[in-house]
mmCIF file with all atom_site columns, C-alpha atoms in Angstrom:
data_model
loop_
_atom_site.group_PDB
_atom_site.id
_atom_site.type_symbol
_atom_site.label_atom_id
_atom_site.label_alt_id
_atom_site.label_comp_id
_atom_site.label_asym_id
_atom_site.label_entity_id
_atom_site.label_seq_id
_atom_site.pdbx_PDB_ins_code
_atom_site.Cartn_x
_atom_site.Cartn_y
_atom_site.Cartn_z
_atom_site.occupancy
_atom_site.B_iso_or_equiv
_atom_site.pdbx_formal_charge
_atom_site.auth_seq_id
_atom_site.auth_comp_id
_atom_site.auth_asym_id
_atom_site.auth_atom_id
_atom_site.pdbx_PDB_model_num
ATOM 1   C CA . MET T 1 1   ? 0.000   0.000  0.000   1.00 0.00 ? 298 MET T CA 1
ATOM 2   C CA . PRO T 1 2   ? 1.490   3.429  -0.869  1.00 0.00 ? 299 PRO T CA 1
ATOM 3   C CA . GLU T 1 3   ? 2.536   5.603  2.010   1.00 0.00 ? 300 GLU T CA 1
ATOM 4   C CA . SER T 1 4   ? 2.173   9.354  2.435   1.00 0.00 ? 301 SER T CA 1
ATOM 5   C CA . TRP T 1 5   ? 5.022   11.658 3.379   1.00 0.00 ? 302 TRP T CA 1
ATOM 6   C CA . THR T 1 6   ? 4.183   11.091 7.075   1.00 0.00 ? 303 THR T CA 1
ATOM 7   C CA . GLY T 1 7   ? 4.848   7.383  6.715   1.00 0.00 ? 304 GLY T CA 1
ATOM 8   C CA . ARG T 1 8   ? 1.243   6.355  7.321   1.00 0.00 ? 305 ARG T CA 1
ATOM 9   C CA . ALA T 1 9   ? -0.656  4.375  4.743   1.00 0.00 ? 306 ALA T CA 1
ATOM 10  C CA . LEU T 1 10  ? -3.117  6.383  2.635   1.00 0.00 ? 307 LEU T CA 1
ATOM 11  C CA . ALA T 1 11  ? -6.793  5.674  3.119   1.00 0.00 ? 308 ALA T CA 1
ATOM 12  C CA . ALA T 1 12  ? -8.537  3.954  0.260   1.00 0.00 ? 309 ALA T CA 1
ATOM 13  C CA . GLN T 1 13  ? -10.602 6.306  -1.888  1.00 0.00 ? 310 GLN T CA 1
ATOM 14  C CA . PRO T 1 14  ? -14.048 5.147  -2.988  1.00 0.00 ? 311 PRO T CA 1
ATOM 15  C CA . ALA T 1 15  ? -14.230 4.375  -6.672  1.00 0.00 ? 312 ALA T CA 1
ATOM 16  C CA . LYS T 1 16  ? -16.330 6.725  -8.757  1.00 0.00 ? 313 LYS T CA 1
ATOM 17  C CA . THR T 1 17  ? -19.078 4.851  -10.485 1.00 0.00 ? 314 THR T CA 1
ATOM 18  C CA . VAL T 1 18  ? -19.880 5.812  -14.021 1.00 0.00 ? 315 VAL T CA 1
ATOM 19  C CA . ASP T 1 19  ? -23.386 5.039  -15.184 1.00 0.00 ? 316 ASP T CA 1
ATOM 20  C CA . PRO T 1 20  ? -23.123 4.030  -18.856 1.00 0.00 ? 317 PRO T CA 1
ATOM 21  C CA . THR T 1 21  ? -26.897 4.228  -19.294 1.00 0.00 ? 318 THR T CA 1
ATOM 22  C CA . ALA T 1 22  ? -27.227 7.847  -18.108 1.00 0.00 ? 319 ALA T CA 1
ATOM 23  C CA . ASP T 1 23  ? -27.213 9.323  -21.629 1.00 0.00 ? 320 ASP T CA 1
ATOM 24  C CA . THR T 1 24  ? -29.810 6.844  -22.844 1.00 0.00 ? 321 THR T CA 1
ATOM 25  C CA . ARG T 1 25  ? -32.088 7.619  -19.912 1.00 0.00 ? 322 ARG T CA 1
ATOM 26  C CA . ARG T 1 26  ? -31.664 11.363 -20.448 1.00 0.00 ? 323 ARG T CA 1
ATOM 27  C CA . ARG T 1 27  ? -32.568 11.014 -24.130 1.00 0.00 ? 324 ARG T CA 1
ATOM 28  C CA . ARG T 1 28  ? -35.662 9.026  -23.185 1.00 0.00 ? 325 ARG T CA 1
ATOM 29  C CA . LEU T 1 29  ? -36.531 11.743 -20.669 1.00 0.00 ? 326 LEU T CA 1
ATOM 30  C CA . THR T 1 30  ? -36.502 14.449 -23.349 1.00 0.00 ? 327 THR T CA 1
ATOM 31  C CA . VAL T 1 31  ? -38.731 12.272 -25.542 1.00 0.00 ? 328 VAL T CA 1
ATOM 32  C CA . LEU T 1 32  ? -41.179 11.701 -22.683 1.00 0.00 ? 329 LEU T CA 1
ATOM 33  C CA . LEU T 1 33  ? -41.283 15.398 -21.823 1.00 0.00 ? 330 LEU T CA 1
ATOM 34  C CA . ALA T 1 34  ? -41.840 16.318 -25.471 1.00 0.00 ? 331 ALA T CA 1
ATOM 35  C CA . ASP T 1 35  ? -44.726 13.836 -25.552 1.00 0.00 ? 332 ASP T CA 1
ATOM 36  C CA . MET T 1 36  ? -46.166 15.256 -22.336 1.00 0.00 ? 333 MET T CA 1
ATOM 37  C CA . VAL T 1 37  ? -46.140 18.837 -23.683 1.00 0.00 ? 334 VAL T CA 1
ATOM 38  C CA . PRO T 1 38  ? -45.858 18.648 -27.501 1.00 0.00 ? 335 PRO T CA 1
ATOM 39  C CA . ALA T 1 39  ? -45.380 22.388 -28.097 1.00 0.00 ? 336 ALA T CA 1
ATOM 40  C CA . ALA T 1 40  ? -42.590 22.735 -25.500 1.00 0.00 ? 337 ALA T CA 1
ATOM 41  C CA . ARG T 1 41  ? -38.995 23.322 -26.485 1.00 0.00 ? 338 ARG T CA 1
ATOM 42  C CA . VAL T 1 42  ? -37.502 24.278 -23.095 1.00 0.00 ? 339 VAL T CA 1
ATOM 43  C CA . PHE T 1 43  ? -38.369 23.241 -19.555 1.00 0.00 ? 340 PHE T CA 1
ATOM 44  C CA . ARG T 1 44  ? -37.197 25.477 -16.708 1.00 0.00 ? 341 ARG T CA 1
ATOM 45  C CA . VAL T 1 45  ? -36.909 23.352 -13.582 1.00 0.00 ? 342 VAL T CA 1
ATOM 46  C CA . SER T 1 46  ? -36.484 24.524 -10.025 1.00 0.00 ? 343 SER T CA 1
ATOM 47  C CA . GLN T 1 47  ? -36.962 23.280 -6.487  1.00 0.00 ? 344 GLN T CA 1
ATOM 48  C CA . HIS T 1 48  ? -38.562 26.548 -5.456  1.00 0.00 ? 345 HIS T CA 1
ATOM 49  C CA . GLN T 1 49  ? -42.104 27.295 -6.532  1.00 0.00 ? 346 GLN T CA 1
ATOM 50  C CA . PRO T 1 50  ? -42.518 31.103 -6.706  1.00 0.00 ? 347 PRO T CA 1
ATOM 51  C CA . SER T 1 51  ? -45.521 31.171 -4.374  1.00 0.00 ? 348 SER T CA 1
ATOM 52  C CA . GLN T 1 52  ? -43.933 29.056 -1.620  1.00 0.00 ? 349 GLN T CA 1
ATOM 53  C CA . THR T 1 53  ? -41.063 29.576 0.790   1.00 0.00 ? 350 THR T CA 1
ATOM 54  C CA . TRP T 1 54  ? -40.273 25.861 1.196   1.00 0.00 ? 351 TRP T CA 1
ATOM 55  C CA . PRO T 1 55  ? -38.713 23.656 -1.487  1.00 0.00 ? 352 PRO T CA 1
ATOM 56  C CA . SER T 1 56  ? -41.190 22.241 -3.969  1.00 0.00 ? 353 SER T CA 1
ATOM 57  C CA . PRO T 1 57  ? -40.415 20.817 -7.449  1.00 0.00 ? 354 PRO T CA 1
ATOM 58  C CA . TYR T 1 58  ? -41.572 23.286 -10.091 1.00 0.00 ? 355 TYR T CA 1
ATOM 59  C CA . THR T 1 59  ? -41.452 23.489 -13.886 1.00 0.00 ? 356 THR T CA 1
ATOM 60  C CA . LEU T 1 60  ? -42.191 26.131 -16.508 1.00 0.00 ? 357 LEU T CA 1
ATOM 61  C CA . ALA T 1 61  ? -42.445 25.197 -20.180 1.00 0.00 ? 358 ALA T CA 1
ATOM 62  C CA . TYR T 1 62  ? -41.613 27.476 -23.108 1.00 0.00 ? 359 TYR T CA 1
ATOM 63  C CA . ASP T 1 63  ? -42.273 27.084 -26.816 1.00 0.00 ? 360 ASP T CA 1
ATOM 64  C CA . GLU T 1 64  ? -39.857 27.877 -29.676 1.00 0.00 ? 361 GLU T CA 1
ATOM 65  C CA . GLN T 1 65  ? -40.629 31.601 -29.534 1.00 0.00 ? 362 GLN T CA 1
ATOM 66  C CA . GLY T 1 66  ? -40.050 31.699 -25.772 1.00 0.00 ? 363 GLY T CA 1
ATOM 67  C CA . HIS T 1 67  ? -43.720 32.012 -24.848 1.00 0.00 ? 364 HIS T CA 1
ATOM 68  C CA . LEU T 1 68  ? -44.897 30.382 -21.643 1.00 0.00 ? 365 LEU T CA 1
ATOM 69  C CA . ILE T 1 69  ? -46.979 27.224 -22.093 1.00 0.00 ? 366 ILE T CA 1
ATOM 70  C CA . PRO T 1 70  ? -49.518 26.622 -19.328 1.00 0.00 ? 367 PRO T CA 1
ATOM 71  C CA . LEU T 1 71  ? -49.034 23.378 -17.389 1.00 0.00 ? 368 LEU T CA 1
ATOM 72  C CA . ASN T 1 72  ? -51.308 21.812 -14.823 1.00 0.00 ? 369 ASN T CA 1
ATOM 73  C CA . ARG T 1 73  ? -49.977 21.003 -11.357 1.00 0.00 ? 370 ARG T CA 1
ATOM 74  C CA . ALA T 1 74  ? -49.388 17.309 -12.138 1.00 0.00 ? 371 ALA T CA 1
ATOM 75  C CA . GLN T 1 75  ? -47.324 18.183 -15.235 1.00 0.00 ? 372 GLN T CA 1
ATOM 76  C CA . ARG T 1 76  ? -45.281 20.810 -13.340 1.00 0.00 ? 373 ARG T CA 1
ATOM 77  C CA . VAL T 1 77  ? -44.403 18.516 -10.451 1.00 0.00 ? 374 VAL T CA 1
ATOM 78  C CA . THR T 1 78  ? -43.871 15.347 -12.501 1.00 0.00 ? 375 THR T CA 1
ATOM 79  C CA . ALA T 1 79  ? -41.591 17.010 -15.047 1.00 0.00 ? 376 ALA T CA 1
ATOM 80  C CA . ALA T 1 80  ? -39.546 18.667 -12.296 1.00 0.00 ? 377 ALA T CA 1
ATOM 81  C CA . ARG T 1 81  ? -39.091 15.397 -10.418 1.00 0.00 ? 378 ARG T CA 1
ATOM 82  C CA . TRP T 1 82  ? -38.066 13.528 -13.569 1.00 0.00 ? 379 TRP T CA 1
ATOM 83  C CA . VAL T 1 83  ? -35.467 16.135 -14.541 1.00 0.00 ? 380 VAL T CA 1
ATOM 84  C CA . ILE T 1 84  ? -34.078 16.466 -11.007 1.00 0.00 ? 381 ILE T CA 1
ATOM 85  C CA . ARG T 1 85  ? -33.676 12.679 -10.775 1.00 0.00 ? 382 ARG T CA 1
ATOM 86  C CA . ALA T 1 86  ? -32.075 12.442 -14.211 1.00 0.00 ? 383 ALA T CA 1
ATOM 87  C CA . TYR T 1 87  ? -29.481 15.122 -13.365 1.00 0.00 ? 384 TYR T CA 1
ATOM 88  C CA . PRO T 1 88  ? -28.570 14.566 -9.685  1.00 0.00 ? 385 PRO T CA 1
ATOM 89  C CA . GLU T 1 89  ? -25.178 16.235 -10.130 1.00 0.00 ? 386 GLU T CA 1
ATOM 90  C CA . ALA T 1 90  ? -26.737 19.630 -10.924 1.00 0.00 ? 387 ALA T CA 1
ATOM 91  C CA . ASN T 1 91  ? -26.965 22.302 -8.235  1.00 0.00 ? 388 ASN T CA 1
ATOM 92  C CA . TRP T 1 92  ? -30.725 22.434 -7.736  1.00 0.00 ? 389 TRP T CA 1
ATOM 93  C CA . ASP T 1 93  ? -30.546 25.503 -5.488  1.00 0.00 ? 390 ASP T CA 1
ATOM 94  C CA . GLU T 1 94  ? -30.912 27.446 -8.730  1.00 0.00 ? 391 GLU T CA 1
ATOM 95  C CA . ALA T 1 95  ? -33.194 26.968 -11.725 1.00 0.00 ? 392 ALA T CA 1
ATOM 96  C CA . HIS T 1 96  ? -31.994 25.040 -14.782 1.00 0.00 ? 393 HIS T CA 1
ATOM 97  C CA . ASP T 1 97  ? -33.200 24.964 -18.374 1.00 0.00 ? 394 ASP T CA 1
ATOM 98  C CA . LEU T 1 98  ? -33.522 21.652 -20.200 1.00 0.00 ? 395 LEU T CA 1
ATOM 99  C CA . ASP T 1 99  ? -33.501 22.093 -23.961 1.00 0.00 ? 396 ASP T CA 1
ATOM 100 C CA . LEU T 1 100 ? -35.635 19.305 -25.409 1.00 0.00 ? 397 LEU T CA 1
ATOM 101 C CA . THR T 1 101 ? -34.069 19.532 -28.876 1.00 0.00 ? 398 THR T CA 1
ATOM 102 C CA . THR T 1 102 ? -30.480 19.021 -27.693 1.00 0.00 ? 399 THR T CA 1
ATOM 103 C CA . GLY T 1 103 ? -30.994 17.466 -24.261 1.00 0.00 ? 400 GLY T CA 1
ATOM 104 C CA . ALA T 1 104 ? -28.640 20.054 -22.756 1.00 0.00 ? 401 ALA T CA 1
ATOM 105 C CA . LEU T 1 105 ? -29.189 21.132 -19.163 1.00 0.00 ? 402 LEU T CA 1
ATOM 106 C CA . ARG T 1 106 ? -27.744 24.490 -18.171 1.00 0.00 ? 403 ARG T CA 1
ATOM 107 C CA . PRO T 1 107 ? -28.310 26.932 -15.320 1.00 0.00 ? 404 PRO T CA 1
ATOM 108 C CA . ALA T 1 108 ? -31.105 29.374 -16.119 1.00 0.00 ? 405 ALA T CA 1
ATOM 109 C CA . VAL T 1 109 ? -28.743 32.325 -15.743 1.00 0.00 ? 406 VAL T CA 1
ATOM 110 C CA . GLN T 1 110 ? -26.778 30.946 -18.706 1.00 0.00 ? 407 GLN T CA 1
ATOM 111 C CA . ALA T 1 111 ? -29.905 30.413 -20.796 1.00 0.00 ? 408 ALA T CA 1
ATOM 112 C CA . HIS T 1 112 ? -29.860 32.075 -24.170 1.00 0.00 ? 409 HIS T CA 1
ATOM 113 C CA . PRO T 1 113 ? -32.592 34.704 -24.539 1.00 0.00 ? 410 PRO T CA 1
ATOM 114 C CA . VAL T 1 114 ? -35.024 34.260 -27.365 1.00 0.00 ? 411 VAL T CA 1
ATOM 115 C CA . ALA T 1 115 ? -34.918 37.000 -30.025 1.00 0.00 ? 412 ALA T CA 1
ATOM 116 C CA . ASP T 1 116 ? -38.650 37.603 -29.591 1.00 0.00 ? 413 ASP T CA 1
ATOM 117 C CA . GLY T 1 117 ? -38.071 38.827 -26.028 1.00 0.00 ? 414 GLY T CA 1
ATOM 118 C CA . GLY T 1 118 ? -39.588 35.817 -24.301 1.00 0.00 ? 415 GLY T CA 1
ATOM 119 C CA . ARG T 1 119 ? -38.384 34.176 -21.084 1.00 0.00 ? 416 ARG T CA 1
#
């Protein structure tokens, strides 16, 4: 076992597990979300619903022009939970945008504004 400069043996580091099916599941997620809300192009996901002070999964959907698409409560919560579970490594203290055409997840502050002035 390798030793450190103090002469004591180094503690074993846990192996990082790589999930080879993560990309496949994320692609399936974008397909499912597109089926759930056919006109949607972007889902903005957050753990903080605007009207509540406690954490609550929340989703907004936008079309290609950046216009808000109305979702019912079941769609908002279900979509948020699916995206949060598919991307556990993301910092969910801030909102993220999931682009359904590319499958890219990025923080909402880095989201590209739509030319029409939406979002």
